[in-house]
JSON list of C-alpha atoms in Angstrom, two decimals:
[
{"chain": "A", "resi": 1, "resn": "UNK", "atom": "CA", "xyz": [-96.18, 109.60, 170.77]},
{"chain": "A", "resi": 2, "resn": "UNK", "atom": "CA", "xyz": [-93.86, 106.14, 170.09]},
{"chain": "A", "resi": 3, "resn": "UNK", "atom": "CA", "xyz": [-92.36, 106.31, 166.78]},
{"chain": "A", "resi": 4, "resn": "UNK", "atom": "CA", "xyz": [-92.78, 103.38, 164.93]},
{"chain": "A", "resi": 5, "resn": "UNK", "atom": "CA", "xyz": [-89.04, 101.33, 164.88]},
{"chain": "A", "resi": 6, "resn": "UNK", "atom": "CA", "xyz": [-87.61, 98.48, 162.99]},
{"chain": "A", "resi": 7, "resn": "UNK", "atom": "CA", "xyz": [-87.34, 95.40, 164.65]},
{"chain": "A", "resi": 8, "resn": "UNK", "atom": "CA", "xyz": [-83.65, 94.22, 165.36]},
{"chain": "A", "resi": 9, "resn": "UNK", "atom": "CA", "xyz": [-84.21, 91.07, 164.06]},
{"chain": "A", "resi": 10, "resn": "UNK", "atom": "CA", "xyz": [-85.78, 92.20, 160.59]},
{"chain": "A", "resi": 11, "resn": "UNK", "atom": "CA", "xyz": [-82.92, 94.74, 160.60]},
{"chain": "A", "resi": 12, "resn": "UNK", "atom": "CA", "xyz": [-80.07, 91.71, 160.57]},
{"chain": "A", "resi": 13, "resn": "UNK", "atom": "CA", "xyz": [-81.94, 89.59, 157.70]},
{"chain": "A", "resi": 14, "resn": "UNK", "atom": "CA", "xyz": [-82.05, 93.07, 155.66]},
{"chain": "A", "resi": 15, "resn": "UNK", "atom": "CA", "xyz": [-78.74, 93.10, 156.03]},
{"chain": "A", "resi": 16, "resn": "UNK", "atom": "CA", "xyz": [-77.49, 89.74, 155.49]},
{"chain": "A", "resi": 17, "resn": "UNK", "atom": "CA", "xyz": [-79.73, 89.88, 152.22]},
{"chain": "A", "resi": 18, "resn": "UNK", "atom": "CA", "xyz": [-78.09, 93.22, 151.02]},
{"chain": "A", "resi": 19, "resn": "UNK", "atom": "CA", "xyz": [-74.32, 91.79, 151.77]},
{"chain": "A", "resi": 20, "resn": "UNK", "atom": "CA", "xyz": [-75.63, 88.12, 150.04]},
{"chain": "A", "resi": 21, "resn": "UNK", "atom": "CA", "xyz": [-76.90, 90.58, 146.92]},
{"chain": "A", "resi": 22, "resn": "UNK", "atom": "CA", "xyz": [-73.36, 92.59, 147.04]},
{"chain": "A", "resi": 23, "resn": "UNK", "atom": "CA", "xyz": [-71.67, 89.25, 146.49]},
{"chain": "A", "resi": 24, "resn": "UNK", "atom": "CA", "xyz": [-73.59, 88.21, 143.74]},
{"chain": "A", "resi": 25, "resn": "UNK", "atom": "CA", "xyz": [-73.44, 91.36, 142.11]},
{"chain": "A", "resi": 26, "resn": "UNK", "atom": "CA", "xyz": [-69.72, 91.32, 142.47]},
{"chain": "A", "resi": 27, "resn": "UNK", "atom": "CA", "xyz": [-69.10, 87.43, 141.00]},
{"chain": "A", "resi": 28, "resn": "UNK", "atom": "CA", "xyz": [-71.74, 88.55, 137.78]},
{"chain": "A", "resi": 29, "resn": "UNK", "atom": "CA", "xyz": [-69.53, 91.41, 137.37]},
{"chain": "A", "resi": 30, "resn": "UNK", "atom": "CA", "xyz": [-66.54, 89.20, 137.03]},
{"chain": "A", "resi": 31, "resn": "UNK", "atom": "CA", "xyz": [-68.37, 86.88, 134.79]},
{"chain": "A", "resi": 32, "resn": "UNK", "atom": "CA", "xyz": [-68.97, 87.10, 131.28]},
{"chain": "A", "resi": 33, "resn": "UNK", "atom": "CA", "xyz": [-71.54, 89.33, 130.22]},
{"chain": "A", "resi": 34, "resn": "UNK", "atom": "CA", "xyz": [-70.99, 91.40, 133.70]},
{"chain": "A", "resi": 35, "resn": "UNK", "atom": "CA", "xyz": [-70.48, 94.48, 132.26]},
{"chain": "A", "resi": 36, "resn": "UNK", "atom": "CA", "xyz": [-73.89, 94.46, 130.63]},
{"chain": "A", "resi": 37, "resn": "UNK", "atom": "CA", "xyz": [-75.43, 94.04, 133.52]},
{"chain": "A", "resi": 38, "resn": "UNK", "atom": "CA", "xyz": [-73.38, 96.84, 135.94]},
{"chain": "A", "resi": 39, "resn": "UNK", "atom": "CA", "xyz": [-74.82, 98.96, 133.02]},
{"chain": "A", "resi": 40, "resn": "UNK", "atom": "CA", "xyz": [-78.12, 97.72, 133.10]},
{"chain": "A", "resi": 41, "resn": "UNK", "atom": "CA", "xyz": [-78.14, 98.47, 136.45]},
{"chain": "A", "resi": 42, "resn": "UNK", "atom": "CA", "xyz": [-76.86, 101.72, 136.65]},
{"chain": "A", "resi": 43, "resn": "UNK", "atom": "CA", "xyz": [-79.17, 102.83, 133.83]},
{"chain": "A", "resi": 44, "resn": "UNK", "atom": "CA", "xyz": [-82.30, 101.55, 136.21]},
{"chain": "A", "resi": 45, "resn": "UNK", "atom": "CA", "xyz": [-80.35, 103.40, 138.82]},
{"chain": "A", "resi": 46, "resn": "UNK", "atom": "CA", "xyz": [-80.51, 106.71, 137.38]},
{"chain": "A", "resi": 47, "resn": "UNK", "atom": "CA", "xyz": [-84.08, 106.28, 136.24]},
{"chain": "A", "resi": 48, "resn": "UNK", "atom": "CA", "xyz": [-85.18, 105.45, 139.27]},
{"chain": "A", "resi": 49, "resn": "UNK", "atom": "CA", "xyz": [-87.37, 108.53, 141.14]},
{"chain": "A", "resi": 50, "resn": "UNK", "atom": "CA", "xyz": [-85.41, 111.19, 143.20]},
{"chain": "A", "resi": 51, "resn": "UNK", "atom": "CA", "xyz": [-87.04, 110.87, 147.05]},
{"chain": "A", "resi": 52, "resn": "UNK", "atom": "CA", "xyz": [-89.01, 114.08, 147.99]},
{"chain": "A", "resi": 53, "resn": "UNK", "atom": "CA", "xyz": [-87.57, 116.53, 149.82]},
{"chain": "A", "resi": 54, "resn": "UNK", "atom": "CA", "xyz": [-88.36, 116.81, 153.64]},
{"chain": "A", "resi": 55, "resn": "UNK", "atom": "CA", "xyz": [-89.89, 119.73, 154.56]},
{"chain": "A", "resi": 56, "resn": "UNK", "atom": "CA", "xyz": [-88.05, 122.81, 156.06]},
{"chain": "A", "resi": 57, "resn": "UNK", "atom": "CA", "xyz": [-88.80, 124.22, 160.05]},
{"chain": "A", "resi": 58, "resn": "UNK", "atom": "CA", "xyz": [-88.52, 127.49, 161.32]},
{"chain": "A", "resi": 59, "resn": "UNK", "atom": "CA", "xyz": [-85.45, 129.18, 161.99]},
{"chain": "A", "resi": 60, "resn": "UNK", "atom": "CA", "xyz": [-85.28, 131.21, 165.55]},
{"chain": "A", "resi": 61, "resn": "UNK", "atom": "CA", "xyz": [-85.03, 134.70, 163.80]},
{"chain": "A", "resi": 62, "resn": "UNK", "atom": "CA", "xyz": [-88.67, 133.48, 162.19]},
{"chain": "A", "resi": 63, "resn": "UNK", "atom": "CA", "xyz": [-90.52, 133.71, 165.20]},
{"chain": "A", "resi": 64, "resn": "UNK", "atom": "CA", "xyz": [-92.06, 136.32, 167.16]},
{"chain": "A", "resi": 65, "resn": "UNK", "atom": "CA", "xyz": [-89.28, 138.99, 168.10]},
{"chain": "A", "resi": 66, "resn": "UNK", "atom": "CA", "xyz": [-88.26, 138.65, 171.63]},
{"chain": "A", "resi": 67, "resn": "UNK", "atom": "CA", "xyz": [-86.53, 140.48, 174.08]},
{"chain": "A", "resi": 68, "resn": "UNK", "atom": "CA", "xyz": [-83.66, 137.81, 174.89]},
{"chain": "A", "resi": 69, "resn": "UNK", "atom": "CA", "xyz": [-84.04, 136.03, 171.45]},
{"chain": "A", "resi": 70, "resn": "UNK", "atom": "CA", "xyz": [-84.37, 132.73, 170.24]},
{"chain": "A", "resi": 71, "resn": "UNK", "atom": "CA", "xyz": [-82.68, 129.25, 170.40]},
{"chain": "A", "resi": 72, "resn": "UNK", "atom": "CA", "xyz": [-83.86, 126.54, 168.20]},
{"chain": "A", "resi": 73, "resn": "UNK", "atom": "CA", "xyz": [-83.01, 122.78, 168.65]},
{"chain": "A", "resi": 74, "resn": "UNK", "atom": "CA", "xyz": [-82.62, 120.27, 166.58]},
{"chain": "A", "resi": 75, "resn": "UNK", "atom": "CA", "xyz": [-85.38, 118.94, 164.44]},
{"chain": "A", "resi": 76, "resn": "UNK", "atom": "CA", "xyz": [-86.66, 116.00, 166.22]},
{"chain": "A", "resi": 77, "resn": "UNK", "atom": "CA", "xyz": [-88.74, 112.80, 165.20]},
{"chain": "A", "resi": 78, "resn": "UNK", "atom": "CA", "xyz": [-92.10, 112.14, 167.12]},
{"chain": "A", "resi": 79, "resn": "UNK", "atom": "CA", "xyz": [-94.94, 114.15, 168.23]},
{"chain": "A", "resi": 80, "resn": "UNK", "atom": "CA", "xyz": [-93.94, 117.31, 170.74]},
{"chain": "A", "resi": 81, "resn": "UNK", "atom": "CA", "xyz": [-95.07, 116.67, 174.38]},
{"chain": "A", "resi": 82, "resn": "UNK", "atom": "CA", "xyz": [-95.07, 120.48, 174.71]},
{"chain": "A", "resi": 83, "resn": "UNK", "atom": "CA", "xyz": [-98.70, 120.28, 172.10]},
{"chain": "A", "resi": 84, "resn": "UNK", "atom": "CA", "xyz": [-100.35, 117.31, 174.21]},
{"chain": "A", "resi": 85, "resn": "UNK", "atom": "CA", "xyz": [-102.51, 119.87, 176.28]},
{"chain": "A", "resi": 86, "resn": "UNK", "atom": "CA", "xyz": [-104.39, 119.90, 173.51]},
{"chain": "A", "resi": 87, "resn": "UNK", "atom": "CA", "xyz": [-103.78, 117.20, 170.82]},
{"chain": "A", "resi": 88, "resn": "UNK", "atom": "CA", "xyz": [-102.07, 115.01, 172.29]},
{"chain": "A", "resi": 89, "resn": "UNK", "atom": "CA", "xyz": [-105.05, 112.15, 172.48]},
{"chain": "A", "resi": 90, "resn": "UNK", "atom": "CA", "xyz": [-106.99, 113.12, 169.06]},
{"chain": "A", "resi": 91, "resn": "UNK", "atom": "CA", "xyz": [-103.57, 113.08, 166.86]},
{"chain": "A", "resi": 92, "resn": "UNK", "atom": "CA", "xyz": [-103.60, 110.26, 164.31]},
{"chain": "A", "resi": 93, "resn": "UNK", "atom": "CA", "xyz": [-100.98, 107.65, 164.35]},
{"chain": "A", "resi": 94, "resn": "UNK", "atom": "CA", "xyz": [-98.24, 109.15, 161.81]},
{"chain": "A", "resi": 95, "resn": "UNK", "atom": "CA", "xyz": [-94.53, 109.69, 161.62]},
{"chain": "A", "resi": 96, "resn": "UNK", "atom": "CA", "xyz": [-94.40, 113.51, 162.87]},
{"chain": "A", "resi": 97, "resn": "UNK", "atom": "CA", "xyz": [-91.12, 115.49, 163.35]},
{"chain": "A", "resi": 98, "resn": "UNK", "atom": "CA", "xyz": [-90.74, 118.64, 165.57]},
{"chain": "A", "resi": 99, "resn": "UNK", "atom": "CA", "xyz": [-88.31, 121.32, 166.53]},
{"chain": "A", "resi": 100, "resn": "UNK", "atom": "CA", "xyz": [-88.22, 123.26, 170.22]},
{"chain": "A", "resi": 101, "resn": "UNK", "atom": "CA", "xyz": [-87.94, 127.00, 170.69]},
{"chain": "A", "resi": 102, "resn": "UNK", "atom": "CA", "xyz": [-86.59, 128.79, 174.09]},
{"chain": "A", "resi": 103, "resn": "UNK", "atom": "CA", "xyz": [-86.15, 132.37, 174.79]},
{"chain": "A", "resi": 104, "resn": "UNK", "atom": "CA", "xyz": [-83.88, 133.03, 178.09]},
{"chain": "A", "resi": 105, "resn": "UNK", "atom": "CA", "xyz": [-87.56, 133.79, 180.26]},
{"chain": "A", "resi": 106, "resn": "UNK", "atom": "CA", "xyz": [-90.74, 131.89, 179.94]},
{"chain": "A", "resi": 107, "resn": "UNK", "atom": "CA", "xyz": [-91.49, 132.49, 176.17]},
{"chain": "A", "resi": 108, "resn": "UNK", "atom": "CA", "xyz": [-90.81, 128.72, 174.41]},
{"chain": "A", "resi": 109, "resn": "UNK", "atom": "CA", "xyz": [-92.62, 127.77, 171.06]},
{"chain": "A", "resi": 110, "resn": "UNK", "atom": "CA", "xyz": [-92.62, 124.56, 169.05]},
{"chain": "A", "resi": 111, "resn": "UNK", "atom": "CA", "xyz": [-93.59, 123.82, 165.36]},
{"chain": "A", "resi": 112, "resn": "UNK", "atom": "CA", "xyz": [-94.29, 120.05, 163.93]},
{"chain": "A", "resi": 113, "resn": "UNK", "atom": "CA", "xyz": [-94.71, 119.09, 160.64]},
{"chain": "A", "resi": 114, "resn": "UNK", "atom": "CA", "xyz": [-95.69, 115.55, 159.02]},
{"chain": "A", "resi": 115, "resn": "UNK", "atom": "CA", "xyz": [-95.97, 114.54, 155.40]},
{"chain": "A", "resi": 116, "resn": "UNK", "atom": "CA", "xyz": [-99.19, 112.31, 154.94]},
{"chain": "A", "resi": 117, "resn": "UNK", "atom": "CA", "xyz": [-100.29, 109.93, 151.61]},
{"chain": "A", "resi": 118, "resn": "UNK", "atom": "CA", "xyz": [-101.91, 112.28, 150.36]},
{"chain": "A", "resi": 119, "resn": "UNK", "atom": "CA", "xyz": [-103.53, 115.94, 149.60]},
{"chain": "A", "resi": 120, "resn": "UNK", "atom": "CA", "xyz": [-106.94, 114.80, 150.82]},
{"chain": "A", "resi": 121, "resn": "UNK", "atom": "CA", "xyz": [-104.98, 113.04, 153.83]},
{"chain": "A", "resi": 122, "resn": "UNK", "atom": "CA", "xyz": [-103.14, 116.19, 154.58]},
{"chain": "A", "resi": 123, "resn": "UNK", "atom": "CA", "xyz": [-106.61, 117.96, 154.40]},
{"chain": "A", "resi": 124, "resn": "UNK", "atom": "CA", "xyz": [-108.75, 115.61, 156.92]},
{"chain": "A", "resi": 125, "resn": "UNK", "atom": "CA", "xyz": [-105.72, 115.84, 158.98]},
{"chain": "A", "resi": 126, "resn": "UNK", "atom": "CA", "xyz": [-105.69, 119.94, 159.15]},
{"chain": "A", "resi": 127, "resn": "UNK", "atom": "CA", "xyz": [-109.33, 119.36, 159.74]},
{"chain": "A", "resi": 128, "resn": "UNK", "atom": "CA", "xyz": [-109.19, 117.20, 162.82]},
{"chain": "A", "resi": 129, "resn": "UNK", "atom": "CA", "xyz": [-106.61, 119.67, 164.06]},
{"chain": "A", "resi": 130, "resn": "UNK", "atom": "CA", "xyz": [-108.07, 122.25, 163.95]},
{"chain": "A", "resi": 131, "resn": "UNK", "atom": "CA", "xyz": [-111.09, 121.01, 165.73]},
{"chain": "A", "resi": 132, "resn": "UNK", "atom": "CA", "xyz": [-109.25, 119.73, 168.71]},
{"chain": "A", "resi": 133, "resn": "UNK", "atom": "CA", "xyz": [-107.68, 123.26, 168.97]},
{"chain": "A", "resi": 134, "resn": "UNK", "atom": "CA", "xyz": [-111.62, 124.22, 169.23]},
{"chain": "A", "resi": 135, "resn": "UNK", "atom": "CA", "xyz": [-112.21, 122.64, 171.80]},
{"chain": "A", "resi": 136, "resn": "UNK", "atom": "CA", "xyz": [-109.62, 122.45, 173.67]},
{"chain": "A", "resi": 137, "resn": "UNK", "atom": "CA", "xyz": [-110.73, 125.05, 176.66]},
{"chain": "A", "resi": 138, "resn": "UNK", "atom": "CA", "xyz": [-113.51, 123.07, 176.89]},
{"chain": "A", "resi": 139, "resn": "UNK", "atom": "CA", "xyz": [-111.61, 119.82, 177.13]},
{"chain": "A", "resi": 140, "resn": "UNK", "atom": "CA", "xyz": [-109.09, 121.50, 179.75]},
{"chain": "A", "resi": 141, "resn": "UNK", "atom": "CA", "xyz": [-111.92, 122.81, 182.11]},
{"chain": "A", "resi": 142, "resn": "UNK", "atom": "CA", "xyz": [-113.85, 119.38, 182.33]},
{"chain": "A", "resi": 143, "resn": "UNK", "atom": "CA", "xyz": [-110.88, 117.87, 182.77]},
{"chain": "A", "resi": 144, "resn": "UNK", "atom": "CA", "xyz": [-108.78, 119.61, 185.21]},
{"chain": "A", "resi": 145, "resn": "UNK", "atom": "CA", "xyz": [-111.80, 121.88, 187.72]},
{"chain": "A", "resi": 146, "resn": "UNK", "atom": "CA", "xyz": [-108.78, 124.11, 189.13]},
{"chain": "A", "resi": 147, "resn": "UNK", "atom": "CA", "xyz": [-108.56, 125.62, 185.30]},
{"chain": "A", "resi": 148, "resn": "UNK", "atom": "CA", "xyz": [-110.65, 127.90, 183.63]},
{"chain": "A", "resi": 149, "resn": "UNK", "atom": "CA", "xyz": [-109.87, 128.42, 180.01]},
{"chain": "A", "resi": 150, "resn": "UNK", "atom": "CA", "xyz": [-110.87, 130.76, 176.93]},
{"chain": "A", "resi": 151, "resn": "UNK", "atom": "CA", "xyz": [-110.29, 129.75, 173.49]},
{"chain": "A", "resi": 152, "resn": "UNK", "atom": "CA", "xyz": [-110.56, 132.42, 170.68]},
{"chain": "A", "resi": 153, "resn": "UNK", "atom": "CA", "xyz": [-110.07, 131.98, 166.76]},
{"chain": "A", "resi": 154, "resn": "UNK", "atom": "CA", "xyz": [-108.05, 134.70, 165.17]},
{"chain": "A", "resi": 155, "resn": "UNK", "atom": "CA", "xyz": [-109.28, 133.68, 161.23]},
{"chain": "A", "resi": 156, "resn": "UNK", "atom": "CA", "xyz": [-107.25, 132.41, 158.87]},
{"chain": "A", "resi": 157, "resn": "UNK", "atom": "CA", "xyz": [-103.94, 132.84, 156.27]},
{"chain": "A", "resi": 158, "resn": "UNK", "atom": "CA", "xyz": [-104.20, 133.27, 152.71]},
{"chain": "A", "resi": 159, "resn": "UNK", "atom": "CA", "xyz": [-100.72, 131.01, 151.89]},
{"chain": "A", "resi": 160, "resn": "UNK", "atom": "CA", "xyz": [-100.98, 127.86, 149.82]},
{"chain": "A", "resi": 161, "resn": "UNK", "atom": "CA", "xyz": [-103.58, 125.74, 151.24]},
{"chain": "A", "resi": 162, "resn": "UNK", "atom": "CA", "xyz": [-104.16, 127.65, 154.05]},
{"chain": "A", "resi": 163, "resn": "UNK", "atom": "CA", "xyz": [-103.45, 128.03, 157.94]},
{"chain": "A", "resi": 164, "resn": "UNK", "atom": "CA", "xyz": [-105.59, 128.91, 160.56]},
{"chain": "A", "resi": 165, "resn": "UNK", "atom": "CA", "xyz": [-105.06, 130.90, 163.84]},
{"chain": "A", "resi": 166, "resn": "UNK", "atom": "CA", "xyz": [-106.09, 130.11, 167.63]},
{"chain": "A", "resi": 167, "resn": "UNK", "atom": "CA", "xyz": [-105.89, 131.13, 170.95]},
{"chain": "A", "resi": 168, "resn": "UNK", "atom": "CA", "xyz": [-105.76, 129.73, 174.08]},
{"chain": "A", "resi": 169, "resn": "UNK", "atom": "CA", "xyz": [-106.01, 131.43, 177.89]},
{"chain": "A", "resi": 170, "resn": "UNK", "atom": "CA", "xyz": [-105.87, 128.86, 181.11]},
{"chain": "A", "resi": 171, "resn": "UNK", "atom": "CA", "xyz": [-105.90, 130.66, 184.47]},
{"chain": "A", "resi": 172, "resn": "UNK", "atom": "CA", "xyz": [-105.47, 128.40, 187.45]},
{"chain": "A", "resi": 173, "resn": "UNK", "atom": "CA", "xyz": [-107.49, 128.31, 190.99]},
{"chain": "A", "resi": 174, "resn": "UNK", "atom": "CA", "xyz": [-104.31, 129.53, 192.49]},
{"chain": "A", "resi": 175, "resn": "UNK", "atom": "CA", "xyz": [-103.47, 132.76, 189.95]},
{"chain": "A", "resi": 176, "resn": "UNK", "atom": "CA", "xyz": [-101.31, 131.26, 187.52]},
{"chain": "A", "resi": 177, "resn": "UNK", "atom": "CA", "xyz": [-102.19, 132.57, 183.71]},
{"chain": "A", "resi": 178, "resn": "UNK", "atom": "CA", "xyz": [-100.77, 131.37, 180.66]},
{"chain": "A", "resi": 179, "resn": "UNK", "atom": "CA", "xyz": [-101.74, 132.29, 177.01]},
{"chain": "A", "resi": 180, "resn": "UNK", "atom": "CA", "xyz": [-100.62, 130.16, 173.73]},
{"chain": "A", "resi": 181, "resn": "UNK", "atom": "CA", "xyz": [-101.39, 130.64, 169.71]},
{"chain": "A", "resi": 182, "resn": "UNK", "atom": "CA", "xyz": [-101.79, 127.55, 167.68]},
{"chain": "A", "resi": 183, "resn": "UNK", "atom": "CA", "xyz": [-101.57, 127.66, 163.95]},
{"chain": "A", "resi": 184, "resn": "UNK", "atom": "CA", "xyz": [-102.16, 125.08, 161.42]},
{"chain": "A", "resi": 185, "resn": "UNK", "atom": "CA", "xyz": [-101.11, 125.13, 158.14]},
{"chain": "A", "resi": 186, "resn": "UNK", "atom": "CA", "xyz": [-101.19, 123.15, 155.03]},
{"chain": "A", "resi": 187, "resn": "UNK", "atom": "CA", "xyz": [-98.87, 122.84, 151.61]},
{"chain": "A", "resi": 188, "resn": "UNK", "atom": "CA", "xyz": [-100.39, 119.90, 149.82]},
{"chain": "A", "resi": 189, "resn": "UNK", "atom": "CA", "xyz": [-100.29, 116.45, 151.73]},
{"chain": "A", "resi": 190, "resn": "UNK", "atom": "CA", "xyz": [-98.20, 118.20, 154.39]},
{"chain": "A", "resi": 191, "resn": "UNK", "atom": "CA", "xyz": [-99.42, 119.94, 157.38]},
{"chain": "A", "resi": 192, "resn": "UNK", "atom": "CA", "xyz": [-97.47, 122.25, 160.25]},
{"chain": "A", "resi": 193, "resn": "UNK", "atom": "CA", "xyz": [-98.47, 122.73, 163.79]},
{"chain": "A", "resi": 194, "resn": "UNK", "atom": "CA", "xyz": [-96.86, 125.78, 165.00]},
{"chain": "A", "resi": 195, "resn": "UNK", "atom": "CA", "xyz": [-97.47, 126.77, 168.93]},
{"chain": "A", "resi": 196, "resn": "UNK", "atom": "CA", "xyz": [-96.00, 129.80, 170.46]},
{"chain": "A", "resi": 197, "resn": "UNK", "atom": "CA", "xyz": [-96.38, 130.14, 174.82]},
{"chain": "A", "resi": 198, "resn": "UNK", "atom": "CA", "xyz": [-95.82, 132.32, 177.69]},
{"chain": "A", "resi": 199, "resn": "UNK", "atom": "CA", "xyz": [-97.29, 133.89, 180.84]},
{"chain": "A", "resi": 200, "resn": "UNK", "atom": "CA", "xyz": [-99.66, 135.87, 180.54]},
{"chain": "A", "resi": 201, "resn": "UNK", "atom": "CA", "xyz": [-102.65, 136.59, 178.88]},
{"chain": "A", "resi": 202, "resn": "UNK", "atom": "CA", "xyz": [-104.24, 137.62, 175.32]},
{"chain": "A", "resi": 203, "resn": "UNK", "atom": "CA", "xyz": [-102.74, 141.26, 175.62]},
{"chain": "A", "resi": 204, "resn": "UNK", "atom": "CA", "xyz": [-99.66, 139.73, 176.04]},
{"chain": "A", "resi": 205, "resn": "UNK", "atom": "CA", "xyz": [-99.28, 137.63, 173.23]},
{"chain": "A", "resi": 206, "resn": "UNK", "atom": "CA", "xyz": [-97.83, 139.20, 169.85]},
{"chain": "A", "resi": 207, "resn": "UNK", "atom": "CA", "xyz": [-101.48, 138.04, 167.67]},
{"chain": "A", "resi": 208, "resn": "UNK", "atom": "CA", "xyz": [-99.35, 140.17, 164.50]},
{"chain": "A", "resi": 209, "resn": "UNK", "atom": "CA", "xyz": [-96.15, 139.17, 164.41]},
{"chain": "A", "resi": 210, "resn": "UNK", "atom": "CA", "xyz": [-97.31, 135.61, 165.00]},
{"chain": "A", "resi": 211, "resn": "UNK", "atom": "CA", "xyz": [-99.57, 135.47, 162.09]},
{"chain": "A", "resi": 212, "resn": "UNK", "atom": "CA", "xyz": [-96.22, 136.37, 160.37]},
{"chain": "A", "resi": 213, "resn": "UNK", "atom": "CA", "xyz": [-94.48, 133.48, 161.81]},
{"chain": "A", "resi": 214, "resn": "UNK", "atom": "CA", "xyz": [-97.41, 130.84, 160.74]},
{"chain": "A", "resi": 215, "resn": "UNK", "atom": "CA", "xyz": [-97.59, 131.91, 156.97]},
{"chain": "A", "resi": 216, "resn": "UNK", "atom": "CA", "xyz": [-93.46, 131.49, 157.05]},
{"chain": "A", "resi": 217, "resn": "UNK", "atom": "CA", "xyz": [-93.67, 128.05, 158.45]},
{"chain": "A", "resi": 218, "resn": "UNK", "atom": "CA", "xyz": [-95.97, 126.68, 155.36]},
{"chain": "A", "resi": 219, "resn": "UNK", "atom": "CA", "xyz": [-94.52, 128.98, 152.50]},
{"chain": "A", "resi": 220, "resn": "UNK", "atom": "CA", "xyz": [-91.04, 127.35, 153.91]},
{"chain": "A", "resi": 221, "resn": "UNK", "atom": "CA", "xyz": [-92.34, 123.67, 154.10]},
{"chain": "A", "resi": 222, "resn": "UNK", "atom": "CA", "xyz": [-90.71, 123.32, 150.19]}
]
């Protein structure tokens, strides 16, 4: 998914207006009656609101223990390619961010997180989510005949406003089998995608350890 950039143009006027405003600010300081005003401004300054923090990912020791380990990346702006298999055409236009996971074999795992207006935004959001997670194996097999797929819900968390746990098995006409858990998770107006993948199939995939891994990534977000 794009992520939404300033254009250049736009960026240059901001920034002939800030350097036009340091000026000015500068000459009033030098003027009479400056001083007031450098401590008006400072006193607006340190009344003005602190911005919120942004929300915390998963470290590599947090997820599922693995035989090679873990190597996180860096945290990322825009949506993860590695989730578009199943949301990548029902996810609403916002400013996501996302961090990739790699083991040394064919274990990988992703998480992404975005901070919406609101609680009740952040709610309809885990809500759509979770849907398209639903029905994803259905999705996959009308779209792609060589696939047959089995998607299974594993319940849900008890951790702030909740998460909820899925499964996903795709087995190809020509033998390949993969198996993936989804989670989705909620702290207020923010929401966490957290998706965890390897070969195999449902008795291969560590259901325990990563229900562990899903309540960490929301009782981390703040």
């Amino acid at each position: 998914m794009p992520i939404r950039t300033r254009v250049a143009a736009l960026a240059a006027l901001t920034a002939a207006a800030l350097a036009v405003g340091a000026a000015a600010t500068a000459q009033a300081g030098a003027a009479p009656g400056g001083t007031a005003q450098k401590n008006a401004s400072v006193q607006k300054n340190a009344s003005a609101p602190k911005k919120a923090a942004a929300p915390r990912f998963l470290a590599a020791s947090e997820l599922p223990p693995h035989p090679t380990g873990w190597t996180a990346g860096p945290v990322t702006d825009g949506f993860p390619e590695q989730l578009a298999y199943c949301l990548g055409e029902g996810v609403p236009a916002y400013d996501y961010r996302h961090r990739l996971f790699h083991t040394e074999l064919d274990t990988s795992a992703v998480q992404v997180t975005v901070v919406t207006g609101s609680a009740a935004k952040g709610k309809a959001l885990a809500d759509r989510l979770n849907k398209e997670i639903r029905t994803c194996a259905a999705r996959l097999e009308r779209l792609y005949p060589e696939i047959e797929a089995e998607g299974r819900y594993f319940g849900t968390l008890p951790v702030e406003e909740g998460a909820t746990v899925h499964g996903l098995h795709t087995e190809t006409s020509y033998g390949a089998t993969d198996v993936n858990l989804l989670s989705v998770g909620r702290d207020g107006r923010t929401v966490t995608v957290v998706g965890w993948g390897q070969m195999g199939d449902f008795d291969d995939a560590p259901l325990a350890a990563f229900k562990k891994t899903a309540k960490k990534a929301v009782t981390k977000l703040y």
